[in-house]
Amino acid sequence: MTLSFFDQFLSPTLFGIPLIALALLLPWTLFPAPSSRWVNSRLLTLQSWFINRFTQQLLLPLNMGGHKWGPYILLVMVFLISINMLGLLPYTFTPTTQLSVNMALAVPVWLMTVIIGLRKNPTAALGHLLPEGTPVPLIPALILIETISLFIRPLALGVRLTANLTAGHLLIQLIATAAFVLLPLMPTVAILTTILLFLLTLLEVAVAMIQAYVFVLLLSLYLQENV
Amino acid sequence: MPQLNPSPWFAIMVFSWFVFLIFLPPKIMAHTFPNEPTAQSTQTLKTKSWTWPWH
């Protein structure tokens, strides 16, 4: 019984096809190709608006050297937000609840920022390992701590996304099960639980967007340090 | 917990980056943002008579 709540995160296969592949592949059919006309469909207008505004917001604090990474960061955002949001639909599988998917995204991206830093301005990149004005006796310990914090970044990025989405999906399932079980026993409590479930679902929609944004924001901050 | 199981991690990494790099960029980069059209003035311009200064 305790394990069955985690069964929703088991990567399912149907006819030998891993459904994680379909869950990664199919969301992009929701992104139609824009035509060269002035006015497109409503969906396209909304997507264009989002892409335009988001890029503007993202690039505002970034200095000029980081602007050429704008499209790339935008792609990460679109990728994560689509998968997170579609994963909230009932009977769907969410690839971003899998630690392997998130680490596969986070590690190369973090490595990219580190390599850029070491190539472009190695002095500044290594200088980040020691904050200015540190008392001399603290220097060895602080360099050690900063180095660890640098290397723990990709882990934190991946685990943050995984943990948030896993917790959300698990809570939704727990409360839905509670409401279902309570319905014949205590109908009033069951109705209250259903209201709670509805509110929690709203929260999870927000979390799906916020976590995608947090991933991308941290990525842009790491990039900002290194360009 | 099955979501922490890294078993086919290489296949998952290659596939998600394949999708990320092959399918997304053409879709997202195809969005173009034309400049806002400037509204033309409704008033007709009053032109003054032009005297040819070299005559």
Short mmCIF file of C-alpha atoms in Angstrom, two decimals:
data_model
loop_
_atom_site.label_atom_id
_atom_site.label_comp_id
_atom_site.label_asym_id
_atom_site.label_seq_id
_atom_site.Cartn_x
_atom_site.Cartn_y
_atom_site.Cartn_z
CA MET A 1 0.00 0.00 0.00
CA THR A 2 2.75 2.45 0.91
CA LEU A 3 4.59 1.76 -2.31
CA SER A 4 1.53 2.06 -4.52
CA PHE A 5 1.45 5.83 -4.05
CA PHE A 6 4.82 6.01 -5.71
CA ASP A 7 3.69 3.84 -8.62
CA GLN A 8 2.61 6.96 -10.51
CA PHE A 9 6.29 7.81 -10.90
CA LEU A 10 7.18 4.42 -12.39
CA SER A 11 8.19 4.98 -15.99
CA PRO A 12 5.48 3.01 -17.82
CA THR A 13 5.85 1.09 -21.05
CA LEU A 14 3.11 0.24 -23.51
CA PHE A 15 3.72 -2.37 -26.23
CA GLY A 16 7.42 -2.10 -25.49
CA ILE A 17 7.45 1.68 -26.03
CA PRO A 18 8.63 3.61 -22.98
CA LEU A 19 5.97 6.25 -22.38
CA ILE A 20 8.57 8.68 -21.07
CA ALA A 21 9.70 9.01 -24.68
CA LEU A 22 6.18 9.87 -25.81
CA ALA A 23 5.73 12.28 -22.89
CA LEU A 24 8.91 14.06 -23.98
CA LEU A 25 8.08 13.98 -27.68
CA LEU A 26 4.38 14.83 -27.90
CA PRO A 27 4.06 18.20 -26.10
CA TRP A 28 5.69 19.98 -29.05
CA THR A 29 2.67 19.30 -31.24
CA LEU A 30 1.04 22.05 -29.17
CA PHE A 31 3.45 24.55 -30.70
CA PRO A 32 2.19 25.23 -34.23
CA ALA A 33 4.48 26.80 -36.79
CA PRO A 34 3.82 30.53 -37.14
CA SER A 35 2.92 31.76 -40.60
CA SER A 36 4.37 34.90 -42.12
CA ARG A 37 1.05 36.71 -41.78
CA TRP A 38 0.51 39.64 -39.46
CA VAL A 39 -2.20 37.99 -37.39
CA ASN A 40 -1.86 34.35 -36.35
CA SER A 41 -4.14 32.12 -34.33
CA ARG A 42 -4.95 32.83 -30.68
CA LEU A 43 -2.63 30.09 -29.42
CA LEU A 44 0.24 31.44 -31.50
CA THR A 45 -0.41 34.99 -30.37
CA LEU A 46 -0.32 33.88 -26.76
CA GLN A 47 2.89 31.90 -27.28
CA SER A 48 4.53 34.78 -29.13
CA TRP A 49 3.53 37.16 -26.37
CA PHE A 50 4.99 34.85 -23.75
CA ILE A 51 8.22 34.34 -25.68
CA ASN A 52 8.65 38.05 -26.27
CA ARG A 53 7.90 39.20 -22.73
CA PHE A 54 9.84 36.40 -21.08
CA THR A 55 12.95 37.05 -23.13
CA GLN A 56 12.74 40.72 -22.27
CA GLN A 57 12.39 40.01 -18.54
CA LEU A 58 15.19 37.47 -18.62
CA LEU A 59 17.71 39.62 -20.45
CA LEU A 60 17.09 42.81 -18.44
CA PRO A 61 19.53 42.01 -15.59
CA LEU A 62 21.95 40.09 -17.83
CA ASN A 63 24.92 41.94 -19.29
CA MET A 64 25.57 42.03 -23.03
CA GLY A 65 27.85 39.01 -23.10
CA GLY A 66 25.03 36.82 -21.82
CA HIS A 67 22.46 37.99 -24.37
CA LYS A 68 23.48 35.47 -26.98
CA TRP A 69 22.42 32.73 -24.54
CA GLY A 70 18.92 34.22 -24.40
CA PRO A 71 17.32 31.86 -26.96
CA TYR A 72 18.88 28.86 -25.26
CA ILE A 73 17.56 29.83 -21.80
CA LEU A 74 14.17 30.54 -23.36
CA LEU A 75 14.15 27.02 -24.82
CA VAL A 76 14.87 25.51 -21.40
CA MET A 77 11.97 27.52 -19.98
CA VAL A 78 9.53 26.42 -22.70
CA PHE A 79 10.68 22.81 -22.37
CA LEU A 80 10.24 22.67 -18.61
CA ILE A 81 7.00 24.62 -18.38
CA SER A 82 5.29 22.54 -21.10
CA ILE A 83 6.28 19.24 -19.54
CA ASN A 84 5.42 20.39 -16.01
CA MET A 85 2.01 21.72 -16.99
CA LEU A 86 1.03 18.76 -19.18
CA GLY A 87 2.11 16.43 -16.41
CA LEU A 88 -0.63 17.84 -14.19
CA LEU A 89 -3.32 16.43 -16.48
CA PRO A 90 -4.84 13.22 -15.12
CA TYR A 91 -3.46 9.94 -16.48
CA THR A 92 -0.31 11.52 -17.85
CA PHE A 93 3.27 10.76 -17.01
CA THR A 94 5.55 13.64 -16.02
CA PRO A 95 9.14 13.15 -17.18
CA THR A 96 10.34 16.02 -14.95
CA THR A 97 9.47 14.03 -11.82
CA GLN A 98 12.29 11.69 -12.81
CA LEU A 99 15.61 12.58 -11.25
CA SER A 100 17.47 11.26 -14.30
CA VAL A 101 15.72 13.69 -16.68
CA ASN A 102 16.34 16.69 -14.44
CA MET A 103 19.97 15.81 -13.79
CA ALA A 104 20.47 15.23 -17.51
CA LEU A 105 19.26 18.80 -18.07
CA ALA A 106 20.98 20.42 -15.11
CA VAL A 107 24.50 18.97 -15.30
CA PRO A 108 25.44 19.90 -18.90
CA VAL A 109 23.89 23.34 -18.45
CA TRP A 110 25.86 24.03 -15.27
CA LEU A 111 29.01 22.68 -16.90
CA MET A 112 28.43 25.10 -19.77
CA THR A 113 28.42 28.10 -17.42
CA VAL A 114 31.57 26.91 -15.66
CA ILE A 115 33.43 26.27 -18.91
CA ILE A 116 32.42 29.66 -20.31
CA GLY A 117 33.71 31.30 -17.15
CA LEU A 118 37.01 29.48 -17.24
CA ARG A 119 37.52 30.24 -20.94
CA LYS A 120 36.42 33.88 -21.06
CA ASN A 121 37.76 35.25 -17.79
CA PRO A 122 39.52 32.59 -15.73
CA THR A 123 40.68 35.11 -13.12
CA ALA A 124 37.16 36.24 -12.28
CA ALA A 125 35.82 32.68 -12.41
CA LEU A 126 38.41 31.50 -9.91
CA GLY A 127 37.96 34.74 -7.96
CA HIS A 128 34.39 33.70 -7.19
CA LEU A 129 35.84 31.01 -4.96
CA LEU A 130 36.88 33.64 -2.41
CA PRO A 131 34.61 36.56 -1.43
CA GLU A 132 36.33 39.91 -1.07
CA GLY A 133 37.34 41.05 2.41
CA THR A 134 37.63 37.62 3.99
CA PRO A 135 39.78 37.50 7.16
CA VAL A 136 43.02 35.62 6.48
CA PRO A 137 42.49 32.72 8.91
CA LEU A 138 39.17 31.91 7.23
CA ILE A 139 40.55 31.80 3.68
CA PRO A 140 41.32 28.05 3.36
CA ALA A 141 37.97 27.02 4.85
CA LEU A 142 36.05 29.50 2.74
CA ILE A 143 37.70 28.39 -0.51
CA LEU A 144 36.76 24.83 0.37
CA ILE A 145 33.15 25.81 1.11
CA GLU A 146 32.79 27.88 -2.06
CA THR A 147 34.24 25.06 -4.16
CA ILE A 148 31.76 22.61 -2.66
CA SER A 149 28.91 25.04 -3.25
CA LEU A 150 30.00 25.41 -6.87
CA PHE A 151 30.02 21.67 -7.43
CA ILE A 152 26.72 21.07 -5.62
CA ARG A 153 24.85 23.49 -7.90
CA PRO A 154 23.80 20.98 -10.60
CA LEU A 155 22.63 18.55 -7.93
CA ALA A 156 20.58 21.28 -6.27
CA LEU A 157 19.06 22.33 -9.62
CA GLY A 158 17.97 18.80 -10.51
CA VAL A 159 16.83 17.75 -7.05
CA ARG A 160 14.85 20.96 -6.50
CA LEU A 161 12.72 20.35 -9.60
CA THR A 162 12.30 16.64 -8.88
CA ALA A 163 11.39 17.11 -5.22
CA ASN A 164 8.88 19.89 -5.84
CA LEU A 165 7.02 18.07 -8.59
CA THR A 166 7.12 14.72 -6.79
CA ALA A 167 5.76 16.28 -3.60
CA GLY A 168 2.98 18.01 -5.51
CA HIS A 169 1.85 14.92 -7.40
CA LEU A 170 2.04 12.83 -4.26
CA LEU A 171 -0.05 15.30 -2.23
CA ILE A 172 -2.68 15.48 -4.96
CA GLN A 173 -2.93 11.71 -5.03
CA LEU A 174 -3.07 11.40 -1.23
CA ILE A 175 -5.82 13.98 -0.82
CA ALA A 176 -7.79 12.59 -3.76
CA THR A 177 -7.60 9.11 -2.22
CA ALA A 178 -8.70 10.52 1.15
CA ALA A 179 -11.68 12.28 -0.43
CA PHE A 180 -12.67 9.09 -2.27
CA VAL A 181 -12.42 6.92 0.86
CA LEU A 182 -14.24 9.44 3.06
CA LEU A 183 -17.16 9.95 0.70
CA PRO A 184 -19.37 7.08 2.03
CA LEU A 185 -18.23 7.53 5.65
CA MET A 186 -18.26 11.28 6.26
CA PRO A 187 -19.71 13.14 3.23
CA THR A 188 -19.21 16.61 4.76
CA VAL A 189 -15.54 16.01 5.43
CA ALA A 190 -15.19 14.51 1.96
CA ILE A 191 -16.61 17.65 0.38
CA LEU A 192 -14.23 19.79 2.42
CA THR A 193 -11.37 17.54 1.32
CA THR A 194 -12.46 17.96 -2.30
CA ILE A 195 -12.36 21.74 -1.89
CA LEU A 196 -8.87 21.36 -0.44
CA LEU A 197 -7.93 19.17 -3.40
CA PHE A 198 -9.15 21.85 -5.79
CA LEU A 199 -7.12 24.53 -4.05
CA LEU A 200 -4.08 22.27 -3.99
CA THR A 201 -4.43 21.66 -7.72
CA LEU A 202 -4.38 25.42 -8.27
CA LEU A 203 -1.23 25.59 -6.16
CA GLU A 204 0.35 22.81 -8.20
CA VAL A 205 -0.34 24.67 -11.44
CA ALA A 206 1.50 27.61 -9.91
CA VAL A 207 4.32 25.36 -8.70
CA ALA A 208 4.72 23.85 -12.17
CA MET A 209 5.29 27.32 -13.61
CA ILE A 210 7.34 28.67 -10.72
CA GLN A 211 9.72 25.72 -10.64
CA ALA A 212 10.40 26.02 -14.36
CA TYR A 213 11.06 29.72 -13.80
CA VAL A 214 13.31 29.09 -10.80
CA PHE A 215 15.41 26.60 -12.79
CA VAL A 216 15.85 29.12 -15.58
CA LEU A 217 16.45 32.06 -13.24
CA LEU A 218 19.21 30.22 -11.38
CA LEU A 219 20.70 29.19 -14.71
CA SER A 220 20.75 32.82 -15.82
CA LEU A 221 22.35 33.85 -12.52
CA TYR A 222 25.10 31.26 -12.94
CA LEU A 223 25.60 32.55 -16.47
CA GLN A 224 25.66 36.15 -15.25
CA GLU A 225 28.55 35.28 -12.92
CA ASN A 226 30.57 33.82 -15.76
CA VAL A 227 30.09 36.03 -18.82
CA MET B 1 10.98 5.48 -4.91
CA PRO B 2 10.98 4.82 -8.66
CA GLN B 3 11.52 8.45 -9.66
CA LEU B 4 14.97 8.38 -8.09
CA ASN B 5 15.98 5.30 -10.03
CA PRO B 6 18.64 6.39 -12.51
CA SER B 7 18.61 3.10 -14.45
CA PRO B 8 18.56 4.11 -18.15
CA TRP B 9 20.10 7.47 -17.37
CA PHE B 10 22.19 7.65 -20.52
CA ALA B 11 19.27 6.80 -22.82
CA ILE B 12 17.07 9.33 -21.03
CA MET B 13 19.74 12.01 -21.24
CA VAL B 14 20.39 11.44 -24.93
CA PHE B 15 16.70 11.33 -25.74
CA SER B 16 15.73 14.43 -23.78
CA TRP B 17 18.60 16.41 -25.30
CA PHE B 18 17.66 15.05 -28.73
CA VAL B 19 14.11 16.34 -28.29
CA PHE B 20 15.35 19.59 -26.76
CA LEU B 21 17.80 20.33 -29.56
CA ILE B 22 15.95 18.97 -32.60
CA PHE B 23 12.28 19.78 -32.03
CA LEU B 24 12.22 22.95 -29.92
CA PRO B 25 14.56 25.45 -31.61
CA PRO B 26 12.80 25.53 -35.00
CA LYS B 27 9.42 25.84 -33.29
CA ILE B 28 10.39 28.65 -30.93
CA MET B 29 12.77 30.52 -33.21
CA ALA B 30 10.11 30.71 -35.95
CA HIS B 31 8.25 33.33 -33.94
CA THR B 32 8.92 36.74 -35.45
CA PHE B 33 8.04 40.06 -33.93
CA PRO B 34 7.29 42.77 -36.50
CA ASN B 35 7.58 46.39 -35.41
CA GLU B 36 4.45 48.09 -34.23
CA PRO B 37 2.93 49.99 -37.15
CA THR B 38 2.88 53.73 -36.56
CA ALA B 39 -0.51 55.31 -37.11
CA GLN B 40 -0.66 57.84 -39.92
CA SER B 41 -1.89 61.26 -39.06
CA THR B 42 -5.48 61.92 -40.14
CA GLN B 43 -4.81 65.59 -40.73
CA THR B 44 -3.65 66.58 -44.15
CA LEU B 45 -0.42 68.45 -44.06
CA LYS B 46 -0.60 72.10 -44.93
CA THR B 47 2.13 72.82 -47.37
CA LYS B 48 3.43 76.30 -47.75
CA SER B 49 4.29 77.71 -51.08
CA TRP B 50 7.85 77.24 -52.07
CA THR B 51 9.80 79.99 -53.55
CA TRP B 52 12.80 78.89 -55.45
CA PRO B 53 15.61 80.51 -53.57
CA TRP B 54 18.02 80.61 -56.50
CA HIS B 55 15.72 82.66 -58.69
#
